[in-house]
Amino acid sequence: MNENYKPLLSYSKEELTDLFKTLGLPAFRAGQVRRWVFSRKTDRFSQMSDLSKDLRAKLTELFARPKSGAEPAKLIANGSETVAAETFDYDDSLYESRVVAKSVSDDGSEKLLLEWRDGRRVECVLLRDDRNHRTACVSVQVGCAMGCVFCCSGMGGFVRNLTRSEILEELLRLNALLPQDERLTHIVVMGTGEPTLNLDALLPALAEATSGDGLDIGNRRVTISTVGIPAGIRKLAEANVPYKLAVSLHAPNDRIRDAIMPQNRIHPIAEVLRAADVFFHTTGRRVTFEYVLLDGINSSVDDALELARLLRNKTAIVNCIPYNPAPELPYKTPSNATVRRFVDALEGEGIQVKVRFRKGDKINAACGQLRWSLREKE
Ligand code: SF4
C-alpha cells in the first residue's frame, strides 16, 4: 500500500511535469498520462497501453488508490434504479472515490453517489438535453452549512470541503459516463455546498476542466452558483474569473428569504445584489438569478411583481426552477399554471426569464437527496 498517497489529479500539468523530471522520466510522459486521463477517459494505469510496463507499474506505485478494505455499501433505498456499489479494491485506479450508487432517469440524467476514502459521500449529476449539451453538475463540499430549508444537502450540516482532485474526479467520472466520442460540454457548480467557501479547491479544478489539454470545456460554459455570500462574489469579481455567475435569490424580499434561506439573516438581499452589481461591472458578465418556485411560499403574481421591482435597472436574467420535491421535506411544486402566471408577470415588467424544468426527478435529483436517502454512513 502506498503510505504517501497523493492522487494524480492533485497535480497540475506543471507539477506533474516537474515530478516526472525529478523521477528521471521524460517530461513528455506527463503529457501522455494526462491525455489518457482527460481525453481517453482512462481511470486505470494498466490501461495506458502506450506506456511501458515498467512505467505503468511506477505510476501505480506512485498514484494508485490504497486499498481500504471497505465493504461494498449496503443499499437502503431507491430500489431498481440504483446499481450495486463498487469496492475500493482496484489495484491501479487513479480515482480516490468509489461509486456507491448510480441512478439513471428516463430523460437521460445520471446521478452518481461517490464515497471518498474517509467514508464521506457526495453526489454529482450528468444532465443531457436535446441541444446536445452534456452538463456536469458537481458538489464542492460534503454537506452544506447554508441550511436552505428546501434542500436535502443542508439537512446533515456541513462536514468538510472537497479537495481540488475530488472536484476534478467528479467531472471525470461524469465524463466517463458518456460514450467515447462524446464529452462534457458544460459545468454547473450547483451541487452540494457553497462554492465561494471553497474557491481554493474549486478554481484550480475548473482551470483543469477548461484547459485545452484538460477537459477543454469553454470558460463561458461554466457556471458557479452561489447562495449569495457577498465577500465570495467580490472575490470572484476581483479574480476576474472567466465563468458565469448565478446567484440563488429564491425570494423577492427579506421576509421570505429569511424564512427559507437562513444565510439571508447575515447577508440580506440588498447586500447580495450590491455584490452581484460589482461582479457585473468588473467582469462585464450578466448575472443569473436563480429562483426556485415553492408552492404557496414565493410563487404568487405579487411575488413576481416585487421581484421585478427588485431587479429593475439590472442587467440580469431570472432562472425560474419549479421545485423538485423531496419526500423528506414538506415543500411542493407549484402547478404549471402558477409557474406560467409568475413568469408572465415578470416578463410583463420587462425582466428576462428562463424556466428550467426539472430533470432527473426519478433519480432523487433534488440537491442532496440521493446522499440523504442512502445516508447509512453519515
Ligand atoms: S441549496 Fe445550495 S446553498 Fe442551500 S443548503 Fe442546499 S447546497 Fe447549500
JSON list of N, CA and C in Angstrom, two decimals, residues 74-131:
[
{"chain": "A", "resi": 74, "resn": "LYS", "atom": "N", "xyz": [-24.16, -1.18, 1.69]},
{"chain": "A", "resi": 74, "resn": "LYS", "atom": "CA", "xyz": [-25.46, -1.83, 1.57]},
{"chain": "A", "resi": 74, "resn": "LYS", "atom": "C", "xyz": [-26.45, -0.77, 1.11]},
{"chain": "A", "resi": 75, "resn": "LEU", "atom": "N", "xyz": [-27.16, -1.07, 0.05]},
{"chain": "A", "resi": 75, "resn": "LEU", "atom": "CA", "xyz": [-28.07, -0.06, -0.48]},
{"chain": "A", "resi": 75, "resn": "LEU", "atom": "C", "xyz": [-29.39, -0.12, 0.28]},
{"chain": "A", "resi": 76, "resn": "ILE", "atom": "N", "xyz": [-29.86, 1.05, 0.72]},
{"chain": "A", "resi": 76, "resn": "ILE", "atom": "CA", "xyz": [-31.05, 1.03, 1.55]},
{"chain": "A", "resi": 76, "resn": "ILE", "atom": "C", "xyz": [-32.24, 1.73, 0.91]},
{"chain": "A", "resi": 77, "resn": "ALA", "atom": "N", "xyz": [-32.04, 2.24, -0.28]},
{"chain": "A", "resi": 77, "resn": "ALA", "atom": "CA", "xyz": [-33.17, 2.96, -0.88]},
{"chain": "A", "resi": 77, "resn": "ALA", "atom": "C", "xyz": [-33.02, 2.95, -2.38]},
{"chain": "A", "resi": 78, "resn": "ASN", "atom": "N", "xyz": [-34.09, 3.39, -3.04]},
{"chain": "A", "resi": 78, "resn": "ASN", "atom": "CA", "xyz": [-34.06, 3.69, -4.45]},
{"chain": "A", "resi": 78, "resn": "ASN", "atom": "C", "xyz": [-34.13, 2.46, -5.34]},
{"chain": "A", "resi": 79, "resn": "GLY", "atom": "N", "xyz": [-34.28, 1.29, -4.74]},
{"chain": "A", "resi": 79, "resn": "GLY", "atom": "CA", "xyz": [-34.61, 0.05, -5.42]},
{"chain": "A", "resi": 79, "resn": "GLY", "atom": "C", "xyz": [-33.91, -0.18, -6.72]},
{"chain": "A", "resi": 80, "resn": "SER", "atom": "N", "xyz": [-34.68, -0.46, -7.75]},
{"chain": "A", "resi": 80, "resn": "SER", "atom": "CA", "xyz": [-34.11, -0.92, -9.01]},
{"chain": "A", "resi": 80, "resn": "SER", "atom": "C", "xyz": [-33.35, 0.18, -9.74]},
{"chain": "A", "resi": 81, "resn": "GLU", "atom": "N", "xyz": [-33.54, 1.42, -9.33]},
{"chain": "A", "resi": 81, "resn": "GLU", "atom": "CA", "xyz": [-32.85, 2.48, -10.05]},
{"chain": "A", "resi": 81, "resn": "GLU", "atom": "C", "xyz": [-31.40, 2.63, -9.59]},
{"chain": "A", "resi": 82, "resn": "THR", "atom": "N", "xyz": [-31.03, 1.89, -8.59]},
{"chain": "A", "resi": 82, "resn": "THR", "atom": "CA", "xyz": [-29.69, 2.06, -8.03]},
{"chain": "A", "resi": 82, "resn": "THR", "atom": "C", "xyz": [-28.86, 0.81, -8.30]},
{"chain": "A", "resi": 83, "resn": "VAL", "atom": "N", "xyz": [-27.65, 1.01, -8.73]},
{"chain": "A", "resi": 83, "resn": "VAL", "atom": "CA", "xyz": [-26.80, -0.15, -9.04]},
{"chain": "A", "resi": 83, "resn": "VAL", "atom": "C", "xyz": [-25.92, -0.49, -7.85]},
{"chain": "A", "resi": 84, "resn": "ALA", "atom": "N", "xyz": [-25.37, -1.70, -7.88]},
{"chain": "A", "resi": 84, "resn": "ALA", "atom": "CA", "xyz": [-24.53, -2.13, -6.76]},
{"chain": "A", "resi": 84, "resn": "ALA", "atom": "C", "xyz": [-23.29, -1.28, -6.66]},
{"chain": "A", "resi": 85, "resn": "ALA", "atom": "N", "xyz": [-22.80, -1.14, -5.45]},
{"chain": "A", "resi": 85, "resn": "ALA", "atom": "CA", "xyz": [-21.64, -0.28, -5.21]},
{"chain": "A", "resi": 85, "resn": "ALA", "atom": "C", "xyz": [-20.35, -0.94, -5.69]},
{"chain": "A", "resi": 86, "resn": "GLU", "atom": "N", "xyz": [-19.40, -0.08, -6.07]},
{"chain": "A", "resi": 86, "resn": "GLU", "atom": "CA", "xyz": [-18.04, -0.56, -6.34]},
{"chain": "A", "resi": 86, "resn": "GLU", "atom": "C", "xyz": [-17.33, -0.82, -5.02]},
{"chain": "A", "resi": 87, "resn": "THR", "atom": "N", "xyz": [-16.31, -1.59, -5.08]},
{"chain": "A", "resi": 87, "resn": "THR", "atom": "CA", "xyz": [-15.44, -1.67, -3.91]},
{"chain": "A", "resi": 87, "resn": "THR", "atom": "C", "xyz": [-14.25, -0.74, -4.15]},
{"chain": "A", "resi": 88, "resn": "PHE", "atom": "N", "xyz": [-13.38, -0.62, -3.16]},
{"chain": "A", "resi": 88, "resn": "PHE", "atom": "CA", "xyz": [-12.18, 0.18, -3.34]},
{"chain": "A", "resi": 88, "resn": "PHE", "atom": "C", "xyz": [-11.02, -0.67, -3.86]},
{"chain": "A", "resi": 89, "resn": "ASP", "atom": "N", "xyz": [-11.30, -1.91, -4.18]},
{"chain": "A", "resi": 89, "resn": "ASP", "atom": "CA", "xyz": [-10.19, -2.85, -4.34]},
{"chain": "A", "resi": 89, "resn": "ASP", "atom": "C", "xyz": [-9.59, -2.93, -5.73]},
{"chain": "A", "resi": 90, "resn": "TYR", "atom": "N", "xyz": [-9.48, -1.84, -6.42]},
{"chain": "A", "resi": 90, "resn": "TYR", "atom": "CA", "xyz": [-8.74, -1.86, -7.68]},
{"chain": "A", "resi": 90, "resn": "TYR", "atom": "C", "xyz": [-7.29, -1.55, -7.36]},
{"chain": "A", "resi": 91, "resn": "ASP", "atom": "N", "xyz": [-6.41, -2.34, -7.92]},
{"chain": "A", "resi": 91, "resn": "ASP", "atom": "CA", "xyz": [-5.00, -2.14, -7.61]},
{"chain": "A", "resi": 91, "resn": "ASP", "atom": "C", "xyz": [-4.44, -0.90, -8.26]},
{"chain": "A", "resi": 92, "resn": "ASP", "atom": "N", "xyz": [-5.04, -0.46, -9.35]},
{"chain": "A", "resi": 92, "resn": "ASP", "atom": "CA", "xyz": [-4.37, 0.60, -10.12]},
{"chain": "A", "resi": 92, "resn": "ASP", "atom": "C", "xyz": [-5.33, 1.70, -10.54]},
{"chain": "A", "resi": 93, "resn": "SER", "atom": "N", "xyz": [-6.34, 1.99, -9.74]},
{"chain": "A", "resi": 93, "resn": "SER", "atom": "CA", "xyz": [-7.26, 3.08, -10.08]},
{"chain": "A", "resi": 93, "resn": "SER", "atom": "C", "xyz": [-6.63, 4.42, -9.72]},
{"chain": "A", "resi": 94, "resn": "LEU", "atom": "N", "xyz": [-6.79, 5.40, -10.59]},
{"chain": "A", "resi": 94, "resn": "LEU", "atom": "CA", "xyz": [-6.29, 6.73, -10.25]},
{"chain": "A", "resi": 94, "resn": "LEU", "atom": "C", "xyz": [-7.35, 7.55, -9.53]},
{"chain": "A", "resi": 95, "resn": "TYR", "atom": "N", "xyz": [-8.55, 7.01, -9.41]},
{"chain": "A", "resi": 95, "resn": "TYR", "atom": "CA", "xyz": [-9.62, 7.72, -8.69]},
{"chain": "A", "resi": 95, "resn": "TYR", "atom": "C", "xyz": [-9.49, 7.49, -7.19]},
{"chain": "A", "resi": 96, "resn": "GLU", "atom": "N", "xyz": [-9.99, 8.48, -6.43]},
{"chain": "A", "resi": 96, "resn": "GLU", "atom": "CA", "xyz": [-9.97, 8.37, -4.97]},
{"chain": "A", "resi": 96, "resn": "GLU", "atom": "C", "xyz": [-11.26, 7.78, -4.42]},
{"chain": "A", "resi": 97, "resn": "SER", "atom": "N", "xyz": [-12.33, 7.89, -5.18]},
{"chain": "A", "resi": 97, "resn": "SER", "atom": "CA", "xyz": [-13.65, 7.51, -4.66]},
{"chain": "A", "resi": 97, "resn": "SER", "atom": "C", "xyz": [-14.08, 6.16, -5.20]},
{"chain": "A", "resi": 98, "resn": "ARG", "atom": "N", "xyz": [-15.17, 5.68, -4.67]},
{"chain": "A", "resi": 98, "resn": "ARG", "atom": "CA", "xyz": [-15.86, 4.57, -5.31]},
{"chain": "A", "resi": 98, "resn": "ARG", "atom": "C", "xyz": [-17.31, 5.01, -5.52]},
{"chain": "A", "resi": 99, "resn": "VAL", "atom": "N", "xyz": [-17.96, 4.39, -6.50]},
{"chain": "A", "resi": 99, "resn": "VAL", "atom": "CA", "xyz": [-19.36, 4.70, -6.75]},
{"chain": "A", "resi": 99, "resn": "VAL", "atom": "C", "xyz": [-20.21, 3.84, -5.82]},
{"chain": "A", "resi": 100, "resn": "VAL", "atom": "N", "xyz": [-20.97, 4.50, -4.97]},
{"chain": "A", "resi": 100, "resn": "VAL", "atom": "CA", "xyz": [-21.84, 3.78, -4.04]},
{"chain": "A", "resi": 100, "resn": "VAL", "atom": "C", "xyz": [-23.19, 3.51, -4.70]},
{"chain": "A", "resi": 101, "resn": "ALA", "atom": "N", "xyz": [-23.64, 4.47, -5.49]},
{"chain": "A", "resi": 101, "resn": "ALA", "atom": "CA", "xyz": [-24.93, 4.29, -6.16]},
{"chain": "A", "resi": 101, "resn": "ALA", "atom": "C", "xyz": [-24.92, 5.07, -7.46]},
{"chain": "A", "resi": 102, "resn": "LYS", "atom": "N", "xyz": [-25.62, 4.53, -8.43]},
{"chain": "A", "resi": 102, "resn": "LYS", "atom": "CA", "xyz": [-25.77, 5.24, -9.70]},
{"chain": "A", "resi": 102, "resn": "LYS", "atom": "C", "xyz": [-27.23, 5.13, -10.09]},
{"chain": "A", "resi": 103, "resn": "SER", "atom": "N", "xyz": [-27.84, 6.25, -10.42]},
{"chain": "A", "resi": 103, "resn": "SER", "atom": "CA", "xyz": [-29.24, 6.23, -10.79]},
{"chain": "A", "resi": 103, "resn": "SER", "atom": "C", "xyz": [-29.40, 6.86, -12.16]},
{"chain": "A", "resi": 104, "resn": "VAL", "atom": "N", "xyz": [-30.29, 6.29, -12.95]},
{"chain": "A", "resi": 104, "resn": "VAL", "atom": "CA", "xyz": [-30.49, 6.77, -14.31]},
{"chain": "A", "resi": 104, "resn": "VAL", "atom": "C", "xyz": [-31.95, 7.15, -14.48]},
{"chain": "A", "resi": 105, "resn": "SER", "atom": "N", "xyz": [-32.19, 8.31, -15.06]},
{"chain": "A", "resi": 105, "resn": "SER", "atom": "CA", "xyz": [-33.56, 8.77, -15.26]},
{"chain": "A", "resi": 105, "resn": "SER", "atom": "C", "xyz": [-33.98, 8.57, -16.71]},
{"chain": "A", "resi": 106, "resn": "ASP", "atom": "N", "xyz": [-35.29, 8.56, -16.95]},
{"chain": "A", "resi": 106, "resn": "ASP", "atom": "CA", "xyz": [-35.81, 8.42, -18.31]},
{"chain": "A", "resi": 106, "resn": "ASP", "atom": "C", "xyz": [-35.30, 9.53, -19.23]},
{"chain": "A", "resi": 107, "resn": "ASP", "atom": "N", "xyz": [-35.03, 10.70, -18.66]},
{"chain": "A", "resi": 107, "resn": "ASP", "atom": "CA", "xyz": [-34.60, 11.82, -19.52]},
{"chain": "A", "resi": 107, "resn": "ASP", "atom": "C", "xyz": [-33.09, 11.79, -19.79]},
{"chain": "A", "resi": 108, "resn": "GLY", "atom": "N", "xyz": [-32.43, 10.71, -19.38]},
{"chain": "A", "resi": 108, "resn": "GLY", "atom": "CA", "xyz": [-31.00, 10.57, -19.67]},
{"chain": "A", "resi": 108, "resn": "GLY", "atom": "C", "xyz": [-30.09, 11.10, -18.58]},
{"chain": "A", "resi": 109, "resn": "SER", "atom": "N", "xyz": [-30.67, 11.73, -17.55]},
{"chain": "A", "resi": 109, "resn": "SER", "atom": "CA", "xyz": [-29.84, 12.22, -16.44]},
{"chain": "A", "resi": 109, "resn": "SER", "atom": "C", "xyz": [-29.29, 11.03, -15.66]},
{"chain": "A", "resi": 110, "resn": "GLU", "atom": "N", "xyz": [-28.07, 11.15, -15.22]},
{"chain": "A", "resi": 110, "resn": "GLU", "atom": "CA", "xyz": [-27.47, 10.09, -14.41]},
{"chain": "A", "resi": 110, "resn": "GLU", "atom": "C", "xyz": [-26.85, 10.73, -13.18]},
{"chain": "A", "resi": 111, "resn": "LYS", "atom": "N", "xyz": [-27.11, 10.11, -12.06]},
{"chain": "A", "resi": 111, "resn": "LYS", "atom": "CA", "xyz": [-26.56, 10.64, -10.80]},
{"chain": "A", "resi": 111, "resn": "LYS", "atom": "C", "xyz": [-25.64, 9.60, -10.18]},
{"chain": "A", "resi": 112, "resn": "LEU", "atom": "N", "xyz": [-24.49, 10.07, -9.73]},
{"chain": "A", "resi": 112, "resn": "LEU", "atom": "CA", "xyz": [-23.56, 9.19, -9.02]},
{"chain": "A", "resi": 112, "resn": "LEU", "atom": "C", "xyz": [-23.48, 9.63, -7.57]},
{"chain": "A", "resi": 113, "resn": "LEU", "atom": "N", "xyz": [-23.50, 8.67, -6.68]},
{"chain": "A", "resi": 113, "resn": "LEU", "atom": "CA", "xyz": [-23.18, 8.94, -5.29]},
{"chain": "A", "resi": 113, "resn": "LEU", "atom": "C", "xyz": [-21.79, 8.36, -5.05]},
{"chain": "A", "resi": 114, "resn": "LEU", "atom": "N", "xyz": [-20.84, 9.24, -4.78]},
{"chain": "A", "resi": 114, "resn": "LEU", "atom": "CA", "xyz": [-19.45, 8.83, -4.60]},
{"chain": "A", "resi": 114, "resn": "LEU", "atom": "C", "xyz": [-19.09, 8.80, -3.13]},
{"chain": "A", "resi": 115, "resn": "GLU", "atom": "N", "xyz": [-18.30, 7.83, -2.77]},
{"chain": "A", "resi": 115, "resn": "GLU", "atom": "CA", "xyz": [-17.81, 7.77, -1.38]},
{"chain": "A", "resi": 115, "resn": "GLU", "atom": "C", "xyz": [-16.29, 7.92, -1.40]},
{"chain": "A", "resi": 116, "resn": "TRP", "atom": "N", "xyz": [-15.79, 8.86, -0.61]},
{"chain": "A", "resi": 116, "resn": "TRP", "atom": "CA", "xyz": [-14.35, 9.07, -0.53]},
{"chain": "A", "resi": 116, "resn": "TRP", "atom": "C", "xyz": [-13.76, 8.12, 0.49]},
{"chain": "A", "resi": 117, "resn": "ARG", "atom": "N", "xyz": [-12.45, 8.13, 0.60]},
{"chain": "A", "resi": 117, "resn": "ARG", "atom": "CA", "xyz": [-11.80, 7.14, 1.46]},
{"chain": "A", "resi": 117, "resn": "ARG", "atom": "C", "xyz": [-12.07, 7.36, 2.94]},
{"chain": "A", "resi": 118, "resn": "ASP", "atom": "N", "xyz": [-12.54, 8.58, 3.29]},
{"chain": "A", "resi": 118, "resn": "ASP", "atom": "CA", "xyz": [-12.89, 8.81, 4.69]},
{"chain": "A", "resi": 118, "resn": "ASP", "atom": "C", "xyz": [-14.35, 8.43, 4.97]},
{"chain": "A", "resi": 119, "resn": "GLY", "atom": "N", "xyz": [-15.01, 7.82, 3.97]},
{"chain": "A", "resi": 119, "resn": "GLY", "atom": "CA", "xyz": [-16.39, 7.38, 4.17]},
{"chain": "A", "resi": 119, "resn": "GLY", "atom": "C", "xyz": [-17.41, 8.46, 3.88]},
{"chain": "A", "resi": 120, "resn": "ARG", "atom": "N", "xyz": [-16.95, 9.68, 3.57]},
{"chain": "A", "resi": 120, "resn": "ARG", "atom": "CA", "xyz": [-17.88, 10.77, 3.27]},
{"chain": "A", "resi": 120, "resn": "ARG", "atom": "C", "xyz": [-18.40, 10.64, 1.84]},
{"chain": "A", "resi": 121, "resn": "ARG", "atom": "N", "xyz": [-19.59, 11.14, 1.62]},
{"chain": "A", "resi": 121, "resn": "ARG", "atom": "CA", "xyz": [-20.23, 10.94, 0.32]},
{"chain": "A", "resi": 121, "resn": "ARG", "atom": "C", "xyz": [-20.69, 12.25, -0.31]},
{"chain": "A", "resi": 122, "resn": "VAL", "atom": "N", "xyz": [-20.62, 12.31, -1.62]},
{"chain": "A", "resi": 122, "resn": "VAL", "atom": "CA", "xyz": [-21.18, 13.45, -2.35]},
{"chain": "A", "resi": 122, "resn": "VAL", "atom": "C", "xyz": [-21.89, 12.95, -3.60]},
{"chain": "A", "resi": 123, "resn": "GLU", "atom": "N", "xyz": [-22.73, 13.81, -4.13]},
{"chain": "A", "resi": 123, "resn": "GLU", "atom": "CA", "xyz": [-23.46, 13.50, -5.36]},
{"chain": "A", "resi": 123, "resn": "GLU", "atom": "C", "xyz": [-22.93, 14.35, -6.50]},
{"chain": "A", "resi": 124, "resn": "CYS", "atom": "N", "xyz": [-23.01, 13.79, -7.70]},
{"chain": "A", "resi": 124, "resn": "CYS", "atom": "CA", "xyz": [-22.78, 14.60, -8.90]},
{"chain": "A", "resi": 124, "resn": "CYS", "atom": "C", "xyz": [-23.71, 14.04, -9.98]},
{"chain": "A", "resi": 125, "resn": "VAL", "atom": "N", "xyz": [-24.07, 14.90, -10.91]},
{"chain": "A", "resi": 125, "resn": "VAL", "atom": "CA", "xyz": [-25.11, 14.54, -11.88]},
{"chain": "A", "resi": 125, "resn": "VAL", "atom": "C", "xyz": [-24.67, 14.90, -13.29]},
{"chain": "A", "resi": 126, "resn": "LEU", "atom": "N", "xyz": [-24.97, 13.99, -14.23]},
{"chain": "A", "resi": 126, "resn": "LEU", "atom": "CA", "xyz": [-24.80, 14.27, -15.66]},
{"chain": "A", "resi": 126, "resn": "LEU", "atom": "C", "xyz": [-26.18, 14.56, -16.23]},
{"chain": "A", "resi": 127, "resn": "LEU", "atom": "N", "xyz": [-26.32, 15.74, -16.84]},
{"chain": "A", "resi": 127, "resn": "LEU", "atom": "CA", "xyz": [-27.59, 16.13, -17.43]},
{"chain": "A", "resi": 127, "resn": "LEU", "atom": "C", "xyz": [-27.44, 16.17, -18.95]},
{"chain": "A", "resi": 128, "resn": "ARG", "atom": "N", "xyz": [-28.37, 15.54, -19.64]},
{"chain": "A", "resi": 128, "resn": "ARG", "atom": "CA", "xyz": [-28.34, 15.57, -21.11]},
{"chain": "A", "resi": 128, "resn": "ARG", "atom": "C", "xyz": [-29.54, 16.37, -21.59]},
{"chain": "A", "resi": 129, "resn": "ASP", "atom": "N", "xyz": [-29.39, 17.09, -22.68]},
{"chain": "A", "resi": 129, "resn": "ASP", "atom": "CA", "xyz": [-30.58, 17.73, -23.25]},
{"chain": "A", "resi": 129, "resn": "ASP", "atom": "C", "xyz": [-30.57, 17.60, -24.76]},
{"chain": "A", "resi": 130, "resn": "ASP", "atom": "N", "xyz": [-31.69, 18.05, -25.38]},
{"chain": "A", "resi": 130, "resn": "ASP", "atom": "CA", "xyz": [-31.82, 17.83, -26.82]},
{"chain": "A", "resi": 130, "resn": "ASP", "atom": "C", "xyz": [-31.02, 18.85, -27.65]},
{"chain": "A", "resi": 131, "resn": "ARG", "atom": "N", "xyz": [-30.29, 19.74, -26.98]},
{"chain": "A", "resi": 131, "resn": "ARG", "atom": "CA", "xyz": [-29.37, 20.64, -27.72]},
{"chain": "A", "resi": 131, "resn": "ARG", "atom": "C", "xyz": [-27.96, 20.08, -27.72]}
]
